[in-house]
């Protein structure tokens, strides 16, 4: 394999609304002895050979950055990657057959954030990965953002690793139908390692799975305008230890923000594979009295979900309209609950399909105080201490 690594800069990505400057149409090469280390601070275009981002350099993504099939992008622990704010063509995409090895640590996480002096939700796109695992939309589907093809028959497909990764101020809106999420998994397989992930201040969903089989452990979504955790197209993976929260004062919201939204297929609820994820140890918390969550979990359009150890909670006058909603005119859903709890103003269930299992009303699943302290009770919902490495902050009603 050649040791000369090249970062090719494209003038404009085919799927975006606007082009970068003419200076983007250039080529940056790393010396042969660098082992693919990218030493220029500006990132845009196509990575066609194995390359590495260094913690010693503060990078800025200024347009679409795509890891091409056959290439691997490695990111060192502690690397900070900023994104040029205010545009819809700024994102990191990993093609089917490529890999992203973002291996941070608890003491040196990898951070993707906005370059704005006053950052806000929607400043840039987000992280988009495509794989060869099944989708009930087909085996050669194109993603709604970044223009990646995904899907296939390889359940254990490997798109790399995301460990101790923070993505902030994501969710740029392209048009009324297409918006980036914090992290999007399109047909990503179970050979991909994903754990200890944080999405903060997103203008659409926190994380979303479009088919695929990837498993995720320890995922925290804070201040998400739409759905904290979302899946569709036959997702069959497992999500372990998930915590979603909307803080007081985060008033950016879609028409129907939810903790969890689970679809299988909106055109054909019987399309296979059916979405059948398992969620273990989940807490959905609303601290914002000005924005009600439409549902703690909306399980619909053919989805069959299993949720073990679930807590829906609010503080003060914050609320949910519904706890679990399984009714939908494009197909009802089915959810099986084990050890499910509700605390605060979390509404009632809206049953269209089946809800198997009961939700127990409690008063001490989570403790929230006016000095911005949030504490979970051991054994109830998510283990919040798993996210101490990210130093999460909470804003509660004063």
CSV table of C-alpha atoms in Angstrom, one decimal:
chain,number,residue,atom,x,y,z
A,1,UNK,CA,0.0,0.0,0.0
A,2,UNK,CA,1.3,3.5,-0.8
A,3,UNK,CA,2.2,5.6,2.1
A,4,UNK,CA,1.5,8.9,0.2
A,5,UNK,CA,-1.9,10.1,1.4
A,6,UNK,CA,-4.0,12.6,-0.4
A,7,UNK,CA,-6.9,14.8,0.6
A,8,UNK,CA,-8.7,15.8,-2.6
A,9,UNK,CA,-10.7,19.0,-2.4
A,10,UNK,CA,-13.9,19.1,-4.5
A,11,UNK,CA,-15.3,22.4,-5.6
A,12,UNK,CA,-18.9,21.5,-4.8
A,13,UNK,CA,-20.6,18.4,-3.5
A,14,UNK,CA,-23.4,17.2,-5.7
A,15,UNK,CA,-25.9,17.0,-2.9
A,16,UNK,CA,-25.6,20.4,-1.3
A,17,UNK,CA,-27.2,23.7,-1.8
A,18,UNK,CA,-24.2,26.0,-2.2
A,19,UNK,CA,-20.5,25.6,-3.1
A,20,UNK,CA,-17.5,26.5,-1.1
A,21,UNK,CA,-15.0,29.1,-2.4
A,22,UNK,CA,-12.8,28.5,-5.5
A,23,UNK,CA,-9.9,27.8,-3.1
A,24,UNK,CA,-11.5,24.5,-2.2
A,25,UNK,CA,-10.6,23.0,-5.7
A,26,UNK,CA,-7.2,21.9,-4.7
A,27,UNK,CA,-5.2,19.0,-3.5
A,28,UNK,CA,-3.3,18.6,-0.3
A,29,UNK,CA,-0.7,15.8,0.0
A,30,UNK,CA,1.0,14.6,3.1
A,31,UNK,CA,4.7,13.6,3.0
A,32,UNK,CA,5.4,9.9,2.5
A,33,UNK,CA,6.9,9.7,6.0
A,34,UNK,CA,3.7,11.1,7.6
A,35,UNK,CA,1.7,7.9,7.5
A,36,UNK,CA,-1.3,9.8,6.1
A,37,UNK,CA,-1.4,12.5,8.8
A,38,UNK,CA,-3.4,15.5,7.6
A,39,UNK,CA,-1.5,18.6,8.7
A,40,UNK,CA,-3.5,21.3,7.0
A,41,UNK,CA,-6.2,22.7,9.2
A,42,UNK,CA,-9.0,23.0,6.6
A,43,UNK,CA,-11.0,20.0,5.7
A,44,UNK,CA,-13.3,19.7,2.6
A,45,UNK,CA,-13.6,17.3,-0.3
A,46,UNK,CA,-12.8,13.6,-0.6
A,47,UNK,CA,-10.5,11.4,1.4
A,48,UNK,CA,-9.5,8.6,-0.9
A,49,UNK,CA,-6.8,6.9,1.0
A,50,UNK,CA,-6.2,6.0,4.7
A,51,UNK,CA,-5.6,9.3,6.6
A,52,UNK,CA,-5.4,10.6,10.1
A,53,UNK,CA,-6.4,13.7,12.0
A,54,UNK,CA,-4.2,14.8,14.8
A,55,UNK,CA,-5.1,16.1,18.2
A,56,UNK,CA,-2.3,18.7,17.9
A,57,UNK,CA,-4.2,20.5,15.1
A,58,UNK,CA,-7.5,22.3,15.4
A,59,UNK,CA,-9.3,21.4,12.1
A,60,UNK,CA,-12.2,23.2,10.5
A,61,UNK,CA,-14.6,21.5,8.1
A,62,UNK,CA,-15.5,24.2,5.5
A,63,UNK,CA,-17.7,22.1,3.1
A,64,UNK,CA,-18.7,18.5,2.5
A,65,UNK,CA,-16.0,16.1,3.7
A,66,UNK,CA,-16.5,12.5,2.4
A,67,UNK,CA,-14.5,9.4,3.3
A,68,UNK,CA,-14.6,7.4,0.1
A,69,UNK,CA,-15.2,3.6,-0.3
A,70,UNK,CA,-12.0,1.7,0.6
A,71,UNK,CA,-10.5,4.5,2.7
A,72,UNK,CA,-10.3,4.8,6.5
A,73,UNK,CA,-10.2,8.1,8.4
A,74,UNK,CA,-8.6,7.8,11.8
A,75,UNK,CA,-9.1,10.6,14.4
A,76,UNK,CA,-6.8,10.8,17.4
A,77,UNK,CA,-8.2,11.1,21.0
A,78,UNK,CA,-8.6,14.7,22.0
A,79,UNK,CA,-9.0,16.1,18.5
A,80,UNK,CA,-11.3,19.1,18.1
A,81,UNK,CA,-13.0,19.5,14.7
A,82,UNK,CA,-14.9,22.7,14.1
A,83,UNK,CA,-17.5,23.2,11.4
A,84,UNK,CA,-18.0,26.4,9.4
A,85,UNK,CA,-21.3,27.7,10.7
A,86,UNK,CA,-24.3,28.9,8.8
A,87,UNK,CA,-24.2,26.6,5.8
A,88,UNK,CA,-26.0,23.4,4.8
A,89,UNK,CA,-23.0,21.8,2.9
A,90,UNK,CA,-20.8,21.3,5.9
A,91,UNK,CA,-20.8,17.7,7.2
A,92,UNK,CA,-18.7,14.6,7.6
A,93,UNK,CA,-19.9,11.6,5.5
A,94,UNK,CA,-18.5,8.0,5.4
A,95,UNK,CA,-19.4,6.0,2.4
A,96,UNK,CA,-20.5,2.4,2.3
A,97,UNK,CA,-17.3,0.4,2.3
A,98,UNK,CA,-15.3,3.2,4.0
A,99,UNK,CA,-14.5,3.5,7.8
A,100,UNK,CA,-14.3,6.2,10.4
A,101,UNK,CA,-12.1,5.3,13.4
A,102,UNK,CA,-13.0,8.0,15.9
A,103,UNK,CA,-11.5,6.5,19.1
A,104,UNK,CA,-11.6,9.0,21.8
A,105,UNK,CA,-11.2,8.3,25.5
A,106,UNK,CA,-13.1,9.5,28.6
A,107,UNK,CA,-10.3,12.0,29.4
A,108,UNK,CA,-9.7,12.9,25.7
A,109,UNK,CA,-12.9,12.8,23.8
A,110,UNK,CA,-13.2,13.7,20.1
A,111,UNK,CA,-15.3,16.8,19.6
A,112,UNK,CA,-17.2,18.1,16.6
A,113,UNK,CA,-18.5,21.6,17.1
A,114,UNK,CA,-19.4,24.9,15.5
A,115,UNK,CA,-16.8,27.6,14.7
A,116,UNK,CA,-19.3,30.3,15.5
A,117,UNK,CA,-18.6,32.8,18.3
A,118,UNK,CA,-22.1,32.3,19.5
A,119,UNK,CA,-23.0,28.7,18.4
A,120,UNK,CA,-26.5,27.5,18.0
A,121,UNK,CA,-28.5,24.4,17.0
A,122,UNK,CA,-28.3,23.9,13.2
A,123,UNK,CA,-25.0,25.7,12.6
A,124,UNK,CA,-23.7,22.7,10.5
A,125,UNK,CA,-24.8,19.3,9.2
A,126,UNK,CA,-23.5,16.5,11.3
A,127,UNK,CA,-21.9,13.0,11.0
A,128,UNK,CA,-23.4,10.6,8.4
A,129,UNK,CA,-22.3,7.0,8.1
A,130,UNK,CA,-23.5,4.5,5.4
A,131,UNK,CA,-23.2,0.7,5.5
A,132,UNK,CA,-24.2,-2.6,3.8
A,133,UNK,CA,-26.6,-3.8,6.5
A,134,UNK,CA,-30.3,-4.3,5.5
A,135,UNK,CA,-32.9,-1.6,5.0
A,136,UNK,CA,-36.6,-2.3,4.2
A,137,UNK,CA,-36.3,0.4,1.5
A,138,UNK,CA,-34.0,-1.8,-0.5
A,139,UNK,CA,-30.3,-2.7,-1.0
A,140,UNK,CA,-29.2,0.4,-2.9
A,141,UNK,CA,-30.9,3.3,-1.3
A,142,UNK,CA,-29.7,6.9,-1.3
A,143,UNK,CA,-29.6,8.9,1.9
A,144,UNK,CA,-31.8,12.0,2.3
A,145,UNK,CA,-28.6,14.0,3.2
A,146,UNK,CA,-25.1,13.7,1.9
A,147,UNK,CA,-26.2,11.6,-1.1
A,148,UNK,CA,-24.7,8.3,0.2
A,149,UNK,CA,-25.9,4.9,-1.1
A,150,UNK,CA,-26.6,2.4,1.6
A,151,UNK,CA,-28.2,-1.0,2.3
A,152,UNK,CA,-27.3,-4.6,1.5
A,153,UNK,CA,-27.3,-8.0,3.1
A,154,UNK,CA,-24.3,-7.8,5.4
A,155,UNK,CA,-25.6,-7.8,9.0
A,156,UNK,CA,-22.2,-7.5,10.5
A,157,UNK,CA,-20.8,-4.9,8.2
A,158,UNK,CA,-18.2,-2.7,9.7
A,159,UNK,CA,-18.1,1.1,9.3
A,160,UNK,CA,-15.4,1.6,11.9
A,161,UNK,CA,-15.7,2.9,15.5
A,162,UNK,CA,-17.1,5.9,17.3
A,163,UNK,CA,-16.0,6.0,20.9
A,164,UNK,CA,-16.2,9.0,23.3
A,165,UNK,CA,-17.4,11.3,20.6
A,166,UNK,CA,-19.3,14.6,21.1
A,167,UNK,CA,-21.3,16.3,18.2
A,168,UNK,CA,-22.6,19.8,18.9
A,169,UNK,CA,-24.8,22.4,17.1
A,170,UNK,CA,-25.8,20.0,14.3
A,171,UNK,CA,-28.9,19.7,12.3
A,172,UNK,CA,-28.6,22.1,9.4
A,173,UNK,CA,-31.9,22.2,7.4
A,174,UNK,CA,-31.5,21.8,3.6
A,175,UNK,CA,-35.3,22.1,2.8
A,176,UNK,CA,-38.6,21.1,4.2
A,177,UNK,CA,-37.9,17.4,3.7
A,178,UNK,CA,-34.2,17.1,4.4
A,179,UNK,CA,-32.4,17.9,7.6
A,180,UNK,CA,-29.2,16.6,9.1
A,181,UNK,CA,-29.3,14.8,12.5
A,182,UNK,CA,-26.5,14.8,15.0
A,183,UNK,CA,-25.3,11.4,13.9
A,184,UNK,CA,-27.1,9.4,11.2
A,185,UNK,CA,-26.6,5.7,10.7
A,186,UNK,CA,-27.7,4.6,7.2
A,187,UNK,CA,-27.6,0.8,6.9
A,188,UNK,CA,-24.8,0.5,9.4
A,189,UNK,CA,-23.9,-3.0,10.5
A,190,UNK,CA,-23.2,-4.6,13.9
A,191,UNK,CA,-19.5,-4.9,13.1
A,192,UNK,CA,-19.4,-1.1,13.8
A,193,UNK,CA,-18.5,-0.1,17.4
A,194,UNK,CA,-20.5,2.8,18.8
A,195,UNK,CA,-20.3,3.7,22.5
A,196,UNK,CA,-20.1,6.8,24.7
A,197,UNK,CA,-21.7,9.2,22.3
A,198,UNK,CA,-23.0,12.7,23.1
A,199,UNK,CA,-25.2,14.9,20.8
A,200,UNK,CA,-25.8,18.5,22.2
A,201,UNK,CA,-28.0,21.2,20.7
A,202,UNK,CA,-29.3,19.6,17.6
A,203,UNK,CA,-31.8,21.2,15.2
A,204,UNK,CA,-33.4,18.0,14.2
A,205,UNK,CA,-32.9,14.5,15.7
A,206,UNK,CA,-30.1,13.5,18.0
A,207,UNK,CA,-29.3,10.1,16.5
A,208,UNK,CA,-31.3,8.3,13.9
A,209,UNK,CA,-31.0,4.8,12.4
A,210,UNK,CA,-32.1,4.1,8.9
A,211,UNK,CA,-32.3,0.3,8.8
A,212,UNK,CA,-29.1,-1.4,9.9
A,213,UNK,CA,-28.1,-3.6,12.8
A,214,UNK,CA,-25.5,-1.4,14.7
A,215,UNK,CA,-25.6,-1.6,18.5
A,216,UNK,CA,-25.0,1.5,20.6
A,217,UNK,CA,-24.0,1.8,24.3
A,218,UNK,CA,-24.1,4.9,26.4
A,219,UNK,CA,-25.7,7.6,24.3
A,220,UNK,CA,-26.7,11.0,25.6
A,221,UNK,CA,-28.8,13.5,23.7
A,222,UNK,CA,-29.3,16.9,25.2
A,223,UNK,CA,-31.3,19.8,23.8
A,224,UNK,CA,-32.7,18.2,20.6
A,225,UNK,CA,-35.2,20.1,18.6
A,226,UNK,CA,-37.1,17.1,17.2
A,227,UNK,CA,-36.6,13.5,18.4
A,228,UNK,CA,-33.8,12.5,20.8
A,229,UNK,CA,-33.6,8.9,19.5
A,230,UNK,CA,-35.1,7.9,16.2
A,231,UNK,CA,-35.2,4.8,13.9
A,232,UNK,CA,-36.9,3.7,10.7
A,233,UNK,CA,-36.5,1.3,7.7
A,234,UNK,CA,-36.1,-1.9,9.6
A,235,UNK,CA,-33.6,-1.1,12.3
A,236,UNK,CA,-32.9,-4.2,14.5
A,237,UNK,CA,-30.0,-3.2,16.7
A,238,UNK,CA,-29.8,-2.7,20.5
A,239,UNK,CA,-29.5,0.6,22.3
A,240,UNK,CA,-28.1,0.3,25.9
A,241,UNK,CA,-28.1,3.1,28.4
A,242,UNK,CA,-29.7,6.0,26.6
A,243,UNK,CA,-30.4,9.4,28.3
A,244,UNK,CA,-32.3,12.2,26.6
A,245,UNK,CA,-33.0,15.6,28.2
A,246,UNK,CA,-34.5,19.0,27.1
A,247,UNK,CA,-33.2,21.8,29.4
A,248,UNK,CA,-35.3,24.8,30.5
A,249,UNK,CA,-34.6,27.6,28.0
A,250,UNK,CA,-33.9,25.4,25.0
A,251,UNK,CA,-37.0,26.5,23.1
A,252,UNK,CA,-35.9,25.3,19.6
A,253,UNK,CA,-38.5,22.7,18.7
A,254,UNK,CA,-40.2,21.0,15.8
A,255,UNK,CA,-44.0,20.7,15.7
A,256,UNK,CA,-43.8,17.3,17.5
A,257,UNK,CA,-40.6,16.8,19.5
A,258,UNK,CA,-40.4,13.4,21.2
A,259,UNK,CA,-38.0,11.4,23.3
A,260,UNK,CA,-38.2,8.3,21.0
A,261,UNK,CA,-39.7,8.0,17.6
A,262,UNK,CA,-39.7,4.5,16.1
A,263,UNK,CA,-40.9,3.8,12.5
A,264,UNK,CA,-40.5,0.7,10.3
A,265,UNK,CA,-41.8,1.9,6.9
A,266,UNK,CA,-44.2,4.7,6.3
A,267,UNK,CA,-45.2,3.4,2.9
A,268,UNK,CA,-45.6,-0.2,3.8
A,269,UNK,CA,-45.7,-1.1,7.5
A,270,UNK,CA,-45.3,-4.8,6.5
A,271,UNK,CA,-42.0,-4.3,4.6
A,272,UNK,CA,-39.2,-6.5,5.8
A,273,UNK,CA,-37.1,-6.4,7.8
A,274,UNK,CA,-39.5,-4.9,10.3
A,275,UNK,CA,-37.9,-2.5,12.8
A,276,UNK,CA,-37.4,-4.6,15.9
A,277,UNK,CA,-34.9,-2.8,18.2
A,278,UNK,CA,-34.3,-3.5,21.8
A,279,UNK,CA,-33.7,-0.6,24.2
A,280,UNK,CA,-32.3,-1.2,27.7
A,281,UNK,CA,-32.0,1.4,30.5
A,282,UNK,CA,-33.5,4.5,29.1
A,283,UNK,CA,-34.4,7.9,30.6
A,284,UNK,CA,-36.3,10.6,28.8
A,285,UNK,CA,-36.4,13.9,30.9
A,286,UNK,CA,-38.1,17.2,30.2
A,287,UNK,CA,-37.0,20.2,32.2
A,288,UNK,CA,-38.6,22.8,30.0
A,289,UNK,CA,-42.1,24.0,30.9
A,290,UNK,CA,-42.3,25.9,27.6
A,291,UNK,CA,-42.0,22.9,25.3
A,292,UNK,CA,-44.0,19.8,25.9
A,293,UNK,CA,-42.7,16.5,24.4
A,294,UNK,CA,-45.4,15.1,22.2
A,295,UNK,CA,-44.6,11.7,23.4
A,296,UNK,CA,-42.0,10.0,25.6
A,297,UNK,CA,-42.0,7.3,22.9
A,298,UNK,CA,-43.9,7.1,19.6
A,299,UNK,CA,-43.8,3.5,18.3
A,300,UNK,CA,-45.5,3.3,15.0
A,301,UNK,CA,-45.7,2.2,11.3
A,302,UNK,CA,-45.1,-1.5,11.9
A,303,UNK,CA,-42.3,-1.2,14.5
A,304,UNK,CA,-42.1,-3.9,17.1
A,305,UNK,CA,-39.9,-2.6,20.0
A,306,UNK,CA,-38.8,-4.0,23.3
A,307,UNK,CA,-37.9,-1.6,26.1
A,308,UNK,CA,-36.4,-2.8,29.4
A,309,UNK,CA,-36.0,-0.5,32.3
A,310,UNK,CA,-37.5,2.8,31.1
A,311,UNK,CA,-38.1,6.1,32.9
A,312,UNK,CA,-40.2,9.0,31.6
A,313,UNK,CA,-39.7,12.1,33.9
A,314,UNK,CA,-40.4,15.8,34.1
A,315,UNK,CA,-39.6,18.5,36.6
A,316,UNK,CA,-41.9,21.3,37.8
A,317,UNK,CA,-44.5,22.2,35.2
A,318,UNK,CA,-42.7,20.6,32.3
A,319,UNK,CA,-44.7,17.9,30.6
A,320,UNK,CA,-45.3,15.2,28.0
A,321,UNK,CA,-48.5,15.1,26.0
A,322,UNK,CA,-48.4,11.2,25.9
A,323,UNK,CA,-46.2,8.6,27.5
A,324,UNK,CA,-46.3,6.0,24.7
A,325,UNK,CA,-48.2,6.4,21.5
A,326,UNK,CA,-48.7,3.4,19.2
A,327,UNK,CA,-51.4,4.8,17.0
A,328,UNK,CA,-50.7,6.0,13.4
A,329,UNK,CA,-52.7,6.2,10.2
A,330,UNK,CA,-49.8,4.6,8.3
A,331,UNK,CA,-49.7,1.6,10.6
A,332,UNK,CA,-49.7,1.0,14.4
A,333,UNK,CA,-46.8,-0.1,16.4
A,334,UNK,CA,-46.2,-2.7,19.1
A,335,UNK,CA,-44.0,-2.2,22.2
A,336,UNK,CA,-43.2,-4.6,25.0
A,337,UNK,CA,-42.2,-3.0,28.3
A,338,UNK,CA,-40.4,-4.5,31.3
A,339,UNK,CA,-39.7,-2.3,34.4
A,340,UNK,CA,-41.2,0.9,33.0
A,341,UNK,CA,-41.7,4.0,35.2
A,342,UNK,CA,-43.1,7.5,35.0
A,343,UNK,CA,-42.5,10.5,37.2
A,344,UNK,CA,-44.1,13.9,36.9
A,345,UNK,CA,-46.4,15.3,34.2
A,346,UNK,CA,-46.0,12.7,31.5
A,347,UNK,CA,-49.5,12.2,30.2
A,348,UNK,CA,-51.1,8.9,29.4
A,349,UNK,CA,-50.6,6.2,26.8
A,350,UNK,CA,-52.3,6.5,23.4
A,351,UNK,CA,-52.9,3.0,22.2
A,352,UNK,CA,-53.4,2.1,18.6
A,353,UNK,CA,-51.3,-1.0,18.4
A,354,UNK,CA,-50.2,-3.0,21.4
A,355,UNK,CA,-48.6,-2.0,24.6
A,356,UNK,CA,-47.5,-5.1,26.5
A,357,UNK,CA,-46.6,-4.3,30.0
A,358,UNK,CA,-47.4,-1.6,32.5
A,359,UNK,CA,-45.9,1.7,33.5
A,360,UNK,CA,-45.5,2.3,37.2
A,361,UNK,CA,-45.9,5.8,38.6
A,362,UNK,CA,-43.1,6.7,41.0
A,363,UNK,CA,-41.8,9.8,42.7
A,364,UNK,CA,-38.1,9.1,43.1
A,365,UNK,CA,-36.7,7.8,39.8
A,366,UNK,CA,-34.8,11.0,39.3
A,367,UNK,CA,-34.0,14.0,41.5
A,368,UNK,CA,-33.7,17.5,40.1
A,369,UNK,CA,-32.8,20.5,42.1
A,370,UNK,CA,-32.8,24.3,41.4
A,371,UNK,CA,-29.0,24.4,41.7
A,372,UNK,CA,-28.8,22.5,38.4
A,373,UNK,CA,-28.2,19.0,39.8
A,374,UNK,CA,-29.8,16.0,38.2
A,375,UNK,CA,-29.4,12.6,39.8
A,376,UNK,CA,-30.8,9.3,38.8
A,377,UNK,CA,-31.8,6.5,41.1
A,378,UNK,CA,-29.8,3.4,40.8
A,379,UNK,CA,-31.6,0.7,38.8
A,380,UNK,CA,-34.3,3.1,37.4
A,381,UNK,CA,-33.8,4.1,33.8
A,382,UNK,CA,-30.4,5.1,32.4
A,383,UNK,CA,-27.3,5.2,34.5
A,384,UNK,CA,-26.5,8.9,34.3
A,385,UNK,CA,-23.1,8.5,35.9
A,386,UNK,CA,-22.0,6.9,32.6
A,387,UNK,CA,-21.9,10.4,31.1
A,388,UNK,CA,-19.8,12.1,33.7
A,389,UNK,CA,-16.9,12.1,31.3
A,390,UNK,CA,-18.8,14.7,29.1
A,391,UNK,CA,-19.5,17.0,32.1
A,392,UNK,CA,-23.2,17.4,31.2
A,393,UNK,CA,-24.9,20.6,32.3
A,394,UNK,CA,-28.6,21.0,33.2
A,395,UNK,CA,-30.8,24.0,33.3
A,396,UNK,CA,-33.8,23.7,35.6
A,397,UNK,CA,-36.6,26.1,36.6
A,398,UNK,CA,-35.5,28.7,39.0
